[in-house]
Coordinates of C-alpha atoms (C1' of nucleotides) in Angstrom, one line a residue:
Chain A
M1 CA 218.8 -119.8 1.4
A2 CA 221.3 -121.8 3.4
G3 CA 219.4 -123.6 6.1
N4 CA 219.1 -120.7 8.5
T5 CA 216.7 -120.5 11.3
G6 CA 214.0 -121.9 9.0
T7 CA 212.4 -125.3 9.3
A8 CA 209.4 -123.5 10.8
G9 CA 209.8 -124.3 14.4
R10 CA 207.1 -126.4 16.0
S11 CA 205.7 -124.1 18.6
V12 CA 204.0 -120.8 17.8
T13 CA 206.6 -119.1 19.9
S14 CA 209.5 -120.4 18.0
R15 CA 207.8 -119.5 14.8
A16 CA 207.3 -115.9 15.9
L17 CA 210.9 -115.8 17.0
S18 CA 212.1 -117.2 13.7
L19 CA 210.4 -114.2 12.1
L20 CA 212.6 -111.9 14.2
A21 CA 215.6 -114.0 13.4
A22 CA 215.0 -113.4 9.7
F23 CA 216.5 -110.0 10.2
D24 CA 220.2 -109.6 10.1
E25 CA 222.8 -107.0 9.2
D26 CA 222.2 -107.5 5.5
H27 CA 218.5 -107.7 5.9
R28 CA 217.4 -104.9 8.0
R29 CA 214.2 -104.4 6.1
L30 CA 212.1 -107.1 4.7
A31 CA 208.9 -107.4 2.7
L32 CA 206.3 -109.8 4.1
T33 CA 206.8 -112.3 1.3
V34 CA 210.6 -112.4 1.8
L35 CA 210.1 -112.5 5.6
A36 CA 207.8 -115.4 5.4
E37 CA 210.2 -117.3 3.1
R38 CA 213.3 -116.6 5.2
A39 CA 211.4 -117.7 8.3
G40 CA 210.3 -120.8 6.5
M41 CA 206.5 -120.5 6.9
P42 CA 203.4 -120.0 4.7
L43 CA 202.6 -116.4 4.0
P44 CA 199.2 -116.3 5.8
T45 CA 200.9 -117.6 8.9
A46 CA 203.6 -115.1 8.7
H47 CA 201.1 -112.4 8.1
R48 CA 199.2 -113.2 11.3
L49 CA 202.2 -113.5 13.5
V50 CA 203.8 -110.4 12.1
S51 CA 200.6 -108.5 13.0
D52 CA 201.1 -109.6 16.6
L53 CA 204.7 -108.5 16.5
V54 CA 203.9 -105.2 15.0
E55 CA 201.2 -104.6 17.6
F56 CA 203.7 -105.2 20.3
G57 CA 206.3 -103.1 18.8
A58 CA 208.8 -105.8 18.1
L59 CA 208.5 -105.0 14.4
T60 CA 207.6 -101.8 12.7
R61 CA 206.1 -101.3 9.3
T62 CA 207.7 -98.7 7.2
P63 CA 205.6 -96.4 5.0
S64 CA 206.8 -98.4 2.0
G65 CA 205.4 -101.6 3.5
D66 CA 208.5 -103.3 4.5
Y67 CA 209.1 -104.4 8.0
V68 CA 212.0 -103.4 10.3
V69 CA 212.9 -104.3 13.8
G70 CA 210.9 -102.1 16.2
R71 CA 211.9 -99.8 18.9
R72 CA 210.4 -101.9 21.6
L73 CA 212.7 -104.7 20.7
W74 CA 215.6 -102.3 20.7
D75 CA 214.6 -101.2 24.2
I76 CA 214.4 -104.8 25.5
G77 CA 217.6 -105.9 23.8
L78 CA 219.6 -103.1 25.5
L79 CA 218.7 -104.7 28.8
A80 CA 220.7 -107.8 27.9
P81 CA 223.7 -108.2 30.1
V82 CA 225.9 -108.6 27.1
Q83 CA 229.3 -107.6 28.4
S84 CA 227.6 -104.8 30.2
G85 CA 230.2 -104.9 32.9
L86 CA 233.0 -104.8 30.4
R87 CA 231.4 -102.1 28.3
E88 CA 230.7 -99.9 31.3
V89 CA 234.2 -100.2 32.6
A90 CA 235.9 -99.7 29.2
S91 CA 233.8 -96.8 28.0
P92 CA 235.9 -94.0 29.4
H93 CA 239.1 -95.6 28.3
L94 CA 237.8 -95.9 24.7
Q95 CA 237.1 -92.2 24.9
D96 CA 240.6 -91.4 25.9
L97 CA 242.0 -93.6 23.3
Y98 CA 240.0 -91.9 20.6
G99 CA 241.1 -88.6 22.0
V100 CA 244.7 -89.5 21.5
T101 CA 244.6 -91.4 18.2
R102 CA 241.5 -89.8 16.5
A103 CA 241.1 -93.3 14.9
T104 CA 238.1 -95.5 15.0
V105 CA 238.3 -97.5 18.2
H106 CA 236.9 -101.0 18.7
L107 CA 236.2 -103.3 21.7
A108 CA 235.6 -106.9 20.9
V109 CA 235.1 -110.2 22.6
R110 CA 235.3 -113.7 21.2
D111 CA 232.0 -115.3 20.4
G112 CA 232.8 -118.8 19.3
A113 CA 234.9 -118.5 16.2
R114 CA 234.1 -114.9 15.5
A115 CA 234.9 -111.5 17.0
L116 CA 231.9 -109.8 18.5
Y117 CA 232.1 -106.1 18.5
V118 CA 230.6 -104.8 21.7
D119 CA 231.6 -101.2 21.5
R120 CA 232.9 -98.8 18.9
L121 CA 233.8 -95.2 18.6
R122 CA 233.9 -93.8 15.2
G123 CA 236.1 -90.9 14.1
H124 CA 235.3 -88.1 11.7
A125 CA 237.5 -89.1 8.8
S126 CA 236.3 -92.6 9.0
L127 CA 237.2 -95.1 6.5
P128 CA 234.5 -97.3 5.1
I129 CA 234.0 -99.2 8.3
V130 CA 232.3 -102.5 8.2
S131 CA 231.9 -103.1 11.8
T132 CA 229.1 -101.8 14.0
V133 CA 228.2 -102.7 17.5
G134 CA 226.8 -106.2 17.4
S135 CA 228.8 -107.2 14.3
R136 CA 230.6 -110.5 14.2
L137 CA 233.7 -110.5 12.0
P138 CA 236.2 -113.2 11.2
L139 CA 239.0 -113.8 13.7
H140 CA 241.7 -114.2 11.1
A141 CA 241.3 -110.9 9.3
T142 CA 240.9 -108.4 12.0
G143 CA 243.3 -106.9 14.5
V144 CA 241.1 -107.6 17.5
G145 CA 240.3 -111.0 16.0
K146 CA 244.0 -112.0 15.8
V147 CA 244.5 -111.1 19.5
L148 CA 241.5 -113.1 20.5
L149 CA 242.5 -116.0 18.3
A150 CA 246.0 -116.0 19.7
H151 CA 244.6 -116.5 23.2
A152 CA 241.8 -118.8 22.3
P153 CA 241.6 -122.5 23.2
A154 CA 243.1 -125.0 20.7
A155 CA 239.7 -126.2 19.7
V156 CA 238.7 -122.8 18.5
Q157 CA 241.9 -122.2 16.7
E158 CA 241.5 -125.4 14.9
E159 CA 238.0 -124.5 13.8
V160 CA 239.2 -121.2 12.5
F161 CA 242.2 -122.7 10.7
R162 CA 239.9 -125.2 8.9
E163 CA 238.7 -122.3 6.7
L164 CA 240.4 -119.0 6.2
P165 CA 238.2 -117.2 3.7
R166 CA 239.8 -114.6 1.5
L167 CA 238.2 -111.2 1.9
T168 CA 240.8 -109.0 0.1
P169 CA 243.9 -109.8 -1.9
F170 CA 245.8 -109.2 1.4
T171 CA 243.8 -111.6 3.6
I172 CA 246.1 -114.2 5.2
T173 CA 244.8 -117.5 4.0
A174 CA 247.9 -119.6 4.5
P175 CA 247.6 -121.4 7.9
G176 CA 251.4 -121.3 8.3
S177 CA 251.6 -117.6 7.9
L178 CA 248.7 -117.0 10.3
R179 CA 250.1 -119.4 12.8
R180 CA 253.4 -117.6 12.8
Q181 CA 251.7 -114.3 13.3
L182 CA 249.8 -115.6 16.3
T183 CA 253.1 -116.5 17.9
L184 CA 254.3 -113.0 17.4
V185 CA 251.1 -111.6 18.8
L186 CA 251.7 -113.6 22.0
R187 CA 255.3 -112.5 22.1
D188 CA 254.9 -108.8 21.3
G189 CA 251.5 -108.3 22.9
F190 CA 249.8 -106.7 19.9
A191 CA 248.4 -107.7 16.5
T192 CA 248.2 -105.9 13.3
T193 CA 246.3 -106.2 10.0
A194 CA 247.0 -104.5 6.7
E195 CA 244.0 -104.3 4.4
E196 CA 243.1 -107.9 5.2
L197 CA 239.5 -107.3 5.9
G198 CA 238.8 -104.4 3.6
L199 CA 241.0 -102.3 1.3
G200 CA 242.3 -99.1 2.8
A201 CA 241.9 -100.2 6.4
C202 CA 244.7 -101.3 8.7
S203 CA 244.4 -102.0 12.3
V204 CA 246.3 -102.6 15.5
A205 CA 245.0 -104.4 18.6
V206 CA 246.0 -105.5 22.1
P207 CA 244.5 -107.8 24.7
V208 CA 242.4 -106.8 27.7
V209 CA 243.1 -109.0 30.7
Q210 CA 241.1 -109.9 33.7
R211 CA 242.6 -112.3 36.3
D212 CA 245.3 -113.5 33.9
Q213 CA 242.7 -114.2 31.3
V214 CA 242.2 -112.4 28.0
V215 CA 238.6 -111.4 28.1
A216 CA 238.5 -108.9 25.2
A217 CA 240.6 -107.1 22.7
L218 CA 241.0 -103.4 22.1
G219 CA 241.8 -102.1 18.6
V220 CA 242.1 -99.1 16.4
V221 CA 241.5 -98.8 12.6
V222 CA 243.7 -96.4 10.6
P223 CA 244.4 -95.8 6.9
S224 CA 248.0 -96.8 7.2
L225 CA 250.4 -98.2 9.7
T226 CA 253.7 -97.3 8.2
R227 CA 253.9 -94.0 10.1
D228 CA 252.8 -94.3 13.6
R229 CA 252.5 -97.9 14.7
P230 CA 254.6 -97.5 17.8
R231 CA 252.6 -94.6 18.9
L232 CA 249.3 -96.5 18.4
V233 CA 250.6 -99.6 20.2
A234 CA 251.7 -97.5 23.2
A235 CA 248.3 -95.7 23.4
L236 CA 246.5 -99.0 23.1
Q237 CA 248.5 -100.6 25.8
V238 CA 247.9 -97.8 28.2
A239 CA 244.2 -97.9 27.6
A240 CA 244.1 -101.7 27.8
Q241 CA 245.9 -101.7 31.1
G242 CA 243.5 -99.1 32.4
I243 CA 240.6 -101.3 31.5
S244 CA 242.3 -104.3 32.9
R245 CA 243.0 -102.5 36.2
S246 CA 239.4 -101.5 36.5
L247 CA 238.2 -105.0 35.6
A248 CA 240.2 -106.4 38.5
R249 CA 237.7 -104.8 40.8
V250 CA 234.6 -106.1 39.0
P251 CA 233.2 -109.6 39.7
A252 CA 232.7 -111.6 36.5
V253 CA 233.2 -110.3 33.1
V254 CA 234.9 -113.5 32.3
G255 CA 233.3 -116.5 30.7
E256 CA 234.4 -115.5 27.3
A257 CA 231.4 -114.4 25.3
A258 CA 229.2 -116.8 27.0
E259 CA 226.4 -115.5 29.1
N260 CA 228.3 -113.9 32.0
S261 CA 226.1 -113.9 35.0
A262 CA 224.8 -110.4 35.3
P263 CA 227.2 -108.7 37.7
P264 CA 225.1 -107.1 40.4
A265 CA 227.8 -104.5 40.9
L266 CA 227.0 -102.1 38.1
A267 CA 223.6 -103.6 37.3
D268 CA 221.3 -101.4 39.4
G269 CA 221.4 -99.0 42.1
G270 CA 221.5 -101.5 44.9
Chain B
M1 CA 193.1 -99.9 26.8
A2 CA 196.5 -98.5 27.1
G3 CA 197.1 -101.6 29.0
N4 CA 200.5 -102.3 30.4
T5 CA 202.4 -105.5 29.9
G6 CA 199.9 -107.5 31.8
T7 CA 196.4 -108.7 30.8
A8 CA 197.9 -111.9 29.4
G9 CA 197.3 -111.2 25.7
R10 CA 195.1 -113.5 23.8
S11 CA 197.4 -114.9 21.2
V12 CA 200.4 -117.1 22.2
T13 CA 202.6 -114.6 20.5
S14 CA 201.5 -111.7 22.5
R15 CA 201.9 -113.8 25.7
A16 CA 205.4 -114.7 24.8
L17 CA 206.1 -111.0 24.1
S18 CA 204.6 -110.0 27.3
L19 CA 207.2 -112.1 29.0
L20 CA 209.9 -110.1 27.3
A21 CA 208.1 -106.9 28.2
A22 CA 208.3 -107.9 31.8
F23 CA 211.9 -106.9 31.8
D24 CA 212.8 -103.2 32.3
E25 CA 215.6 -101.1 33.7
D26 CA 214.6 -101.9 37.2
H27 CA 214.0 -105.6 36.5
R28 CA 216.9 -106.8 34.5
R29 CA 216.8 -110.2 36.1
L30 CA 213.7 -112.0 37.1
A31 CA 212.8 -115.3 38.8
L32 CA 210.3 -117.4 37.0
T33 CA 207.6 -116.8 39.5
V34 CA 208.0 -113.1 39.4
L35 CA 208.2 -113.2 35.6
A36 CA 205.0 -115.1 35.3
E37 CA 203.3 -112.7 37.7
R38 CA 204.6 -109.6 35.9
A39 CA 203.5 -111.0 32.5
G40 CA 200.1 -111.9 34.0
M41 CA 199.9 -115.6 33.3
P42 CA 199.9 -118.8 35.2
L43 CA 203.2 -120.2 36.2
P44 CA 203.1 -123.4 34.0
T45 CA 202.3 -121.4 31.0
A46 CA 205.1 -119.0 31.7
H47 CA 207.4 -121.9 32.2
R48 CA 206.6 -123.4 28.9
L49 CA 206.9 -120.2 26.9
V50 CA 210.1 -119.2 28.7
S51 CA 211.6 -122.5 27.7
D52 CA 211.0 -121.6 24.1
L53 CA 212.5 -118.2 24.6
V54 CA 215.6 -119.6 26.2
E55 CA 216.0 -122.1 23.5
F56 CA 216.0 -119.3 20.9
G57 CA 218.3 -117.1 22.9
A58 CA 215.8 -114.4 23.6
L59 CA 216.2 -115.1 27.3
T60 CA 219.1 -116.6 29.2
R61 CA 219.1 -118.4 32.4
T62 CA 221.7 -117.3 34.9
P63 CA 223.5 -119.9 37.1
S64 CA 221.4 -118.6 40.0
G65 CA 218.2 -119.6 38.2
D66 CA 217.0 -116.1 37.3
Y67 CA 216.3 -115.1 33.7
V68 CA 217.8 -112.2 31.9
V69 CA 217.4 -110.9 28.4
G70 CA 219.5 -113.0 26.0
R71 CA 222.3 -112.1 23.6
R72 CA 220.2 -113.1 20.6
L73 CA 217.6 -110.4 21.4
W74 CA 220.4 -107.9 21.9
D75 CA 221.7 -108.7 18.4
I76 CA 218.3 -108.3 16.8
G77 CA 217.4 -105.2 18.8
L78 CA 220.5 -103.5 17.5
L79 CA 219.2 -103.9 14.0
A80 CA 216.3 -101.5 14.8
P81 CA 216.6 -98.3 12.9
V82 CA 216.2 -96.3 16.1
Q83 CA 217.8 -93.0 15.3
S84 CA 220.6 -94.9 13.6
G85 CA 221.1 -92.1 11.2
L86 CA 221.3 -89.6 14.0
R87 CA 223.6 -91.7 16.1
E88 CA 225.9 -92.5 13.3
V89 CA 226.3 -88.8 12.3
A90 CA 226.5 -87.6 15.9
S91 CA 229.0 -90.1 17.2
P92 CA 232.2 -88.3 16.3
H93 CA 231.0 -85.0 17.6
L94 CA 230.1 -86.6 20.9
Q95 CA 233.6 -87.8 21.1
D96 CA 235.0 -84.3 20.4
L97 CA 232.7 -82.9 23.0
Y98 CA 233.9 -85.4 25.6
G99 CA 237.5 -84.7 24.7
V100 CA 237.0 -81.0 25.5
T101 CA 234.7 -81.2 28.5
R102 CA 235.6 -84.5 30.0
A103 CA 232.0 -84.7 31.2
T104 CA 229.4 -87.3 30.6
V105 CA 227.8 -86.5 27.2
H106 CA 224.2 -87.3 26.2
L107 CA 222.3 -87.4 23.0
A108 CA 218.5 -87.6 23.4
V109 CA 215.4 -87.4 21.3
R110 CA 211.9 -86.8 22.5
D111 CA 209.8 -89.9 22.7
G112 CA 206.3 -88.8 23.6
A113 CA 206.5 -87.0 26.9
R114 CA 209.9 -88.4 27.8
A115 CA 213.5 -87.9 26.8
L116 CA 214.9 -91.0 25.1
Y117 CA 218.6 -91.3 25.5
V118 CA 220.0 -92.6 22.2
D119 CA 223.7 -92.3 23.0
R120 CA 225.9 -91.6 25.9
L121 CA 229.6 -91.2 26.6
R122 CA 230.6 -91.6 30.1
G123 CA 233.6 -90.0 31.7
H124 CA 236.0 -91.4 34.3
A125 CA 235.0 -89.4 37.3
S126 CA 231.5 -90.0 36.6
L127 CA 228.8 -88.9 39.0
P128 CA 226.1 -91.4 39.9
I129 CA 224.6 -91.4 36.5
V130 CA 221.0 -92.6 36.1
S131 CA 220.7 -92.6 32.4
T132 CA 222.0 -95.3 30.0
V133 CA 221.3 -95.7 26.3
G134 CA 217.6 -96.6 26.0
S135 CA 216.6 -94.8 29.2
R136 CA 213.6 -92.6 29.2
L137 CA 213.7 -89.7 31.6
P138 CA 211.3 -86.9 32.4
L139 CA 211.4 -83.8 30.2
H140 CA 211.1 -81.3 33.0
A141 CA 214.0 -82.4 35.1
T142 CA 216.8 -82.9 32.6
G143 CA 218.8 -80.6 30.5
V144 CA 218.2 -82.3 27.2
G145 CA 214.6 -82.7 28.3
K146 CA 214.0 -79.0 28.8
V147 CA 215.4 -78.3 25.4
L148 CA 213.2 -80.9 23.8
L149 CA 210.2 -79.7 25.8
A150 CA 210.8 -76.1 24.8
H151 CA 210.6 -77.1 21.2
A152 CA 207.7 -79.6 21.5
P153 CA 204.2 -79.2 20.3
A154 CA 201.7 -77.5 22.6
A155 CA 199.9 -80.8 23.2
V156 CA 203.1 -82.4 24.6
Q157 CA 203.9 -79.5 26.8
E158 CA 200.4 -79.6 28.1
E159 CA 200.7 -83.3 29.0
V160 CA 204.0 -82.7 30.7
F161 CA 202.7 -79.7 32.7
R162 CA 199.8 -81.7 34.0
E163 CA 202.2 -83.5 36.2
L164 CA 205.6 -82.4 37.3
P165 CA 206.8 -85.1 39.7
R166 CA 209.4 -84.0 42.3
L167 CA 212.5 -86.0 42.0
T168 CA 214.8 -84.0 44.3
P169 CA 214.3 -81.0 46.5
F170 CA 215.4 -78.9 43.6
T171 CA 213.1 -80.3 40.9
I172 CA 211.0 -77.6 39.4
T173 CA 207.4 -78.5 40.1
A174 CA 205.8 -75.1 39.7
P175 CA 204.4 -74.8 36.2
G176 CA 205.0 -71.1 36.1
S177 CA 208.7 -71.5 36.9
L178 CA 209.1 -74.1 34.3
R179 CA 207.2 -72.1 31.7
R180 CA 209.5 -69.2 32.3
Q181 CA 212.6 -71.4 32.0
L182 CA 211.4 -72.7 28.7
T183 CA 211.0 -69.2 27.3
L184 CA 214.6 -68.6 28.3
V185 CA 215.7 -71.8 26.6
L186 CA 214.2 -70.6 23.4
R187 CA 215.7 -67.2 23.8
D188 CA 219.2 -68.2 24.9
G189 CA 219.5 -71.5 22.9
F190 CA 220.5 -73.6 25.9
A191 CA 218.9 -75.2 29.0
T192 CA 220.4 -76.0 32.4
T193 CA 219.5 -78.1 35.4
A194 CA 220.9 -77.9 38.9
E195 CA 220.4 -81.1 40.9
E196 CA 216.8 -81.4 39.6
L197 CA 217.0 -85.0 38.6
G198 CA 219.5 -86.3 41.1
L199 CA 221.6 -84.7 43.8
G200 CA 225.1 -83.8 42.8
A201 CA 224.4 -83.6 39.1
C202 CA 223.9 -80.5 37.0
S203 CA 223.6 -80.3 33.3
V204 CA 223.6 -78.1 30.2
A205 CA 222.0 -78.9 26.9
V206 CA 221.5 -77.4 23.5
P207 CA 219.2 -78.3 20.5
V208 CA 220.3 -80.2 17.4
V209 CA 218.6 -79.0 14.3
Q210 CA 217.7 -80.5 11.0
R211 CA 215.8 -78.5 8.3
D212 CA 214.8 -75.9 10.9
Q213 CA 213.4 -78.6 13.2
V214 CA 214.8 -79.6 16.5
V215 CA 215.3 -83.3 16.2
A216 CA 217.5 -84.0 19.2
A217 CA 219.2 -82.4 22.2
L218 CA 222.8 -82.6 23.2
G219 CA 223.8 -82.3 26.8
V220 CA 226.6 -82.7 29.3
V221 CA 226.4 -83.6 33.0
V222 CA 228.8 -82.0 35.5
P223 CA 229.0 -81.8 39.3
S224 CA 228.6 -78.0 39.3
L225 CA 227.8 -75.2 36.9
T226 CA 229.0 -72.2 38.8
R227 CA 232.4 -72.3 37.3
D228 CA 232.4 -73.1 33.6
R229 CA 228.9 -72.8 32.2
P230 CA 230.0 -70.4 29.4
R231 CA 232.7 -72.8 28.3
L232 CA 230.3 -75.8 28.3
V233 CA 227.7 -73.9 26.4
A234 CA 230.2 -72.9 23.8
A235 CA 231.5 -76.4 23.4
L236 CA 228.0 -77.8 23.2
Q237 CA 227.0 -75.3 20.5
V238 CA 229.9 -76.0 18.4
A239 CA 229.3 -79.8 18.6
A240 CA 225.5 -79.3 18.0
Q241 CA 226.2 -77.2 14.9
G242 CA 228.6 -79.8 13.6
I243 CA 225.9 -82.4 14.0
S244 CA 223.3 -80.2 12.4
R245 CA 225.5 -79.5 9.5
S246 CA 226.1 -83.2 8.9
L247 CA 222.4 -83.9 9.3
A248 CA 221.5 -81.5 6.5
R249 CA 223.1 -84.0 4.1
V250 CA 221.1 -87.0 5.5
P251 CA 217.6 -87.8 4.4
A252 CA 215.2 -88.1 7.3
V253 CA 216.2 -88.4 10.9
V254 CA 212.8 -87.2 11.9
G255 CA 209.9 -89.6 11.6
E256 CA 211.8 -92.4 13.2
A257 CA 211.2 -90.9 16.6
A258 CA 208.0 -89.4 15.6
E259 CA 205.8 -92.5 15.4
N260 CA 206.0 -93.3 19.1
S261 CA 202.3 -93.4 19.7
A262 CA 200.6 -96.5 18.5
P263 CA 200.0 -95.9 14.8
P264 CA 196.3 -96.2 14.0
A265 CA 197.2 -97.8 10.7
L266 CA 196.8 -101.4 11.6
A267 CA 194.8 -100.8 14.7
D268 CA 191.2 -101.5 14.3
G269 CA 191.1 -102.8 10.8
G270 CA 192.6 -106.1 11.9
Chain C
dT1 C1' 212.9 -134.0 60.2
dC2 C1' 209.5 -131.1 58.6
dA3 C1' 207.8 -127.0 56.4
dT4 C1' 208.2 -123.7 52.8
dG5 C1' 208.8 -121.8 48.6
dA6 C1' 210.4 -122.2 43.7
dC7 C1' 210.5 -124.8 39.9
dT8 C1' 209.2 -128.8 36.8
dT9 C1' 206.4 -132.4 34.8
dC10 C1' 202.0 -134.5 33.6
dC11 C1' 197.8 -135.0 31.0
dG12 C1' 193.0 -134.5 29.2
dC13 C1' 190.2 -130.8 27.4
dT14 C1' 189.4 -127.2 24.3
dG15 C1' 189.8 -123.1 21.9
dG16 C1' 193.1 -120.8 19.1
dA17 C1' 196.4 -121.6 15.4
dC18 C1' 196.9 -123.4 10.7
dG19 C1' 197.1 -122.5 5.9
dG20 C1' 194.7 -123.4 1.3
dA21 C1' 192.0 -120.6 -1.3
dA22 C1' 189.9 -116.6 -2.7
dG23 C1' 189.7 -111.5 -2.6
dA24 C1' 192.0 -106.5 -2.6
dG25 C1' 195.2 -103.3 -3.9
dG26 C1' 198.6 -101.4 -6.9
dA27 C1' 202.3 -100.9 -10.1
dA28 C1' 204.2 -101.9 -14.3
dG29 C1' 203.1 -103.4 -19.2
dC30 C1' 200.1 -103.7 -23.4
Chain D
dG1 C1' 192.1 -97.6 -20.1
dC2 C1' 192.5 -102.4 -19.5
dT3 C1' 195.3 -106.5 -18.4
dT4 C1' 198.7 -108.9 -16.1
dC5 C1' 201.4 -109.9 -12.4
dC6 C1' 202.8 -109.6 -7.8
dT7 C1' 202.2 -108.7 -3.0
dC8 C1' 199.4 -108.4 0.6
dT9 C1' 195.0 -109.3 3.2
dT10 C1' 190.9 -111.8 4.7
dC11 C1' 188.1 -115.9 5.3
dC12 C1' 186.9 -120.2 7.5
dG13 C1' 186.6 -125.4 8.7
dT14 C1' 189.7 -128.6 10.6
dC15 C1' 192.4 -130.3 14.2
dC16 C1' 196.3 -130.2 17.0
dA17 C1' 199.1 -127.5 20.0
dG18 C1' 198.6 -124.7 23.9
dC19 C1' 196.3 -124.5 28.3
dG20 C1' 196.7 -124.7 33.3
dG21 C1' 195.1 -127.3 37.6
dA22 C1' 197.2 -130.6 40.1
dA23 C1' 200.8 -133.4 41.6
dG24 C1' 205.8 -134.2 41.9
dT25 C1' 210.7 -132.7 42.6
dC26 C1' 214.4 -130.1 44.5
dA27 C1' 216.5 -126.8 47.5
dT28 C1' 216.8 -124.1 51.5
dG29 C1' 216.2 -123.1 56.3
dA30 C1' 214.2 -123.7 60.8

DNA sequence: TCATGACTTCCGCTGGACGGAAGAGGAAGC
DNA sequence: GCTTCCTCTTCCGTCCAGCGGAAGTCATGA
């Protein structure tokens, strides 16, 4: 295992947390043995801590004996102010966009050198979609990613360009190519991908702006772009401008993916 | 023993978790002092544990000094298999429903004696909406709640009927009235509310079925029902049947929501 | 300036966490 | 059926990490 959260944190708390951190998108259910190993601690220790976590509801044991993240943690996690202002404001516009395009719609922000998907609407005839809410995908191989990358600080771009992993035969791995594309993204106001992340999936994306800063990207995924790219771009731009306009009235969605101070505006009733 | 968050659990782990549990919908940001008090532990102890939690990313400190639930916990929480099958399947249908009605759309399951909102689409002209994903609202005062209540086991109905809190002047608090309504819900296949949860909000809801069992309820919220109730009911029923049909091909959406009460499995043995 | 309240740090005591080892449980294999 | 193998569970003596009262620091506001 690549040195993940392991190293068995010193404090009890950090150990318990490293058990939670052992779960990820590719490991949604874990047997105790695996869990202990991934968290980097002896089995009896894991066993004891896991009992506590289960009792609390942070983990749940399936009938088959595996552990999964529990509903209690789901509850609490939803309270996190992760782009809640942005999500709240954008939600209706995503709906509209879906209504017009009937394509899978994505809203993403940049989280370091990755695109963090904060909302998603999925269409009926959906392609094999990789992303779900909470996913982090590479910036260089997704539509929303290219938009976010084009508007990212030089340091981030540099980091991304250092390694451009090939995900399909069509993934752009030549720095020059990508660099040229980013220039076009800035000029034209939209980015596209063609089977660069997964076969059979193309995408278009546009920036979402707040106070002259790109705070998010809005994108759609479709089987092919040859036919109606202009139409999709138009629809996306209308939706993105709608979101941007609403964002102008909201305090602080900005601060990239970093912890935006919870906007009191939409937070609670008062 | 159904203790709340307090009582400062014995083990360090449970103490740390009780700090997380101190957050809820009405307390999304807490100062350290309040946090310590709500979690039922001395301030220095809370301080130390909170540091661990912040370091991990389970909590985040806002510039103002308050604590909020952190992004890391959001991530992990999203991995919970909370109705993920149901949500995934239902998502496109909710979109369609929104497209037709332009009203706020809800998908809820029963969680004990409450309606747990597992998904929501919010319209533009949205009324003051109380529910968000993860909310738990009373069964007797919401459209989806009445549907779920009508199809709930006798024991649950009994529990709900024991106390029918008044939320607005229009909340139904007379057991007889409610009982009669539930009968109609079963007969007609849909439930309605009229400003029973909040003023200015009415709702219609229908059941979602899997293998002859009601596993969820689908509802819309609108400012008034006088005009187009028939239209809404029709749209809801089409969408609900679409979901139900898709669910027939999916293993087991039930059970996930079922084990809400503390499973006696691990309980006293260890 | 002083008072107040919220947070942070200190430090000696102690009780809870640690984890090796041994015991159950159960599913494949002989 | 019996054996083997693997995963999970329980036990228990050692000892160190967590505990929390008390004192110190930093803002705010009177």
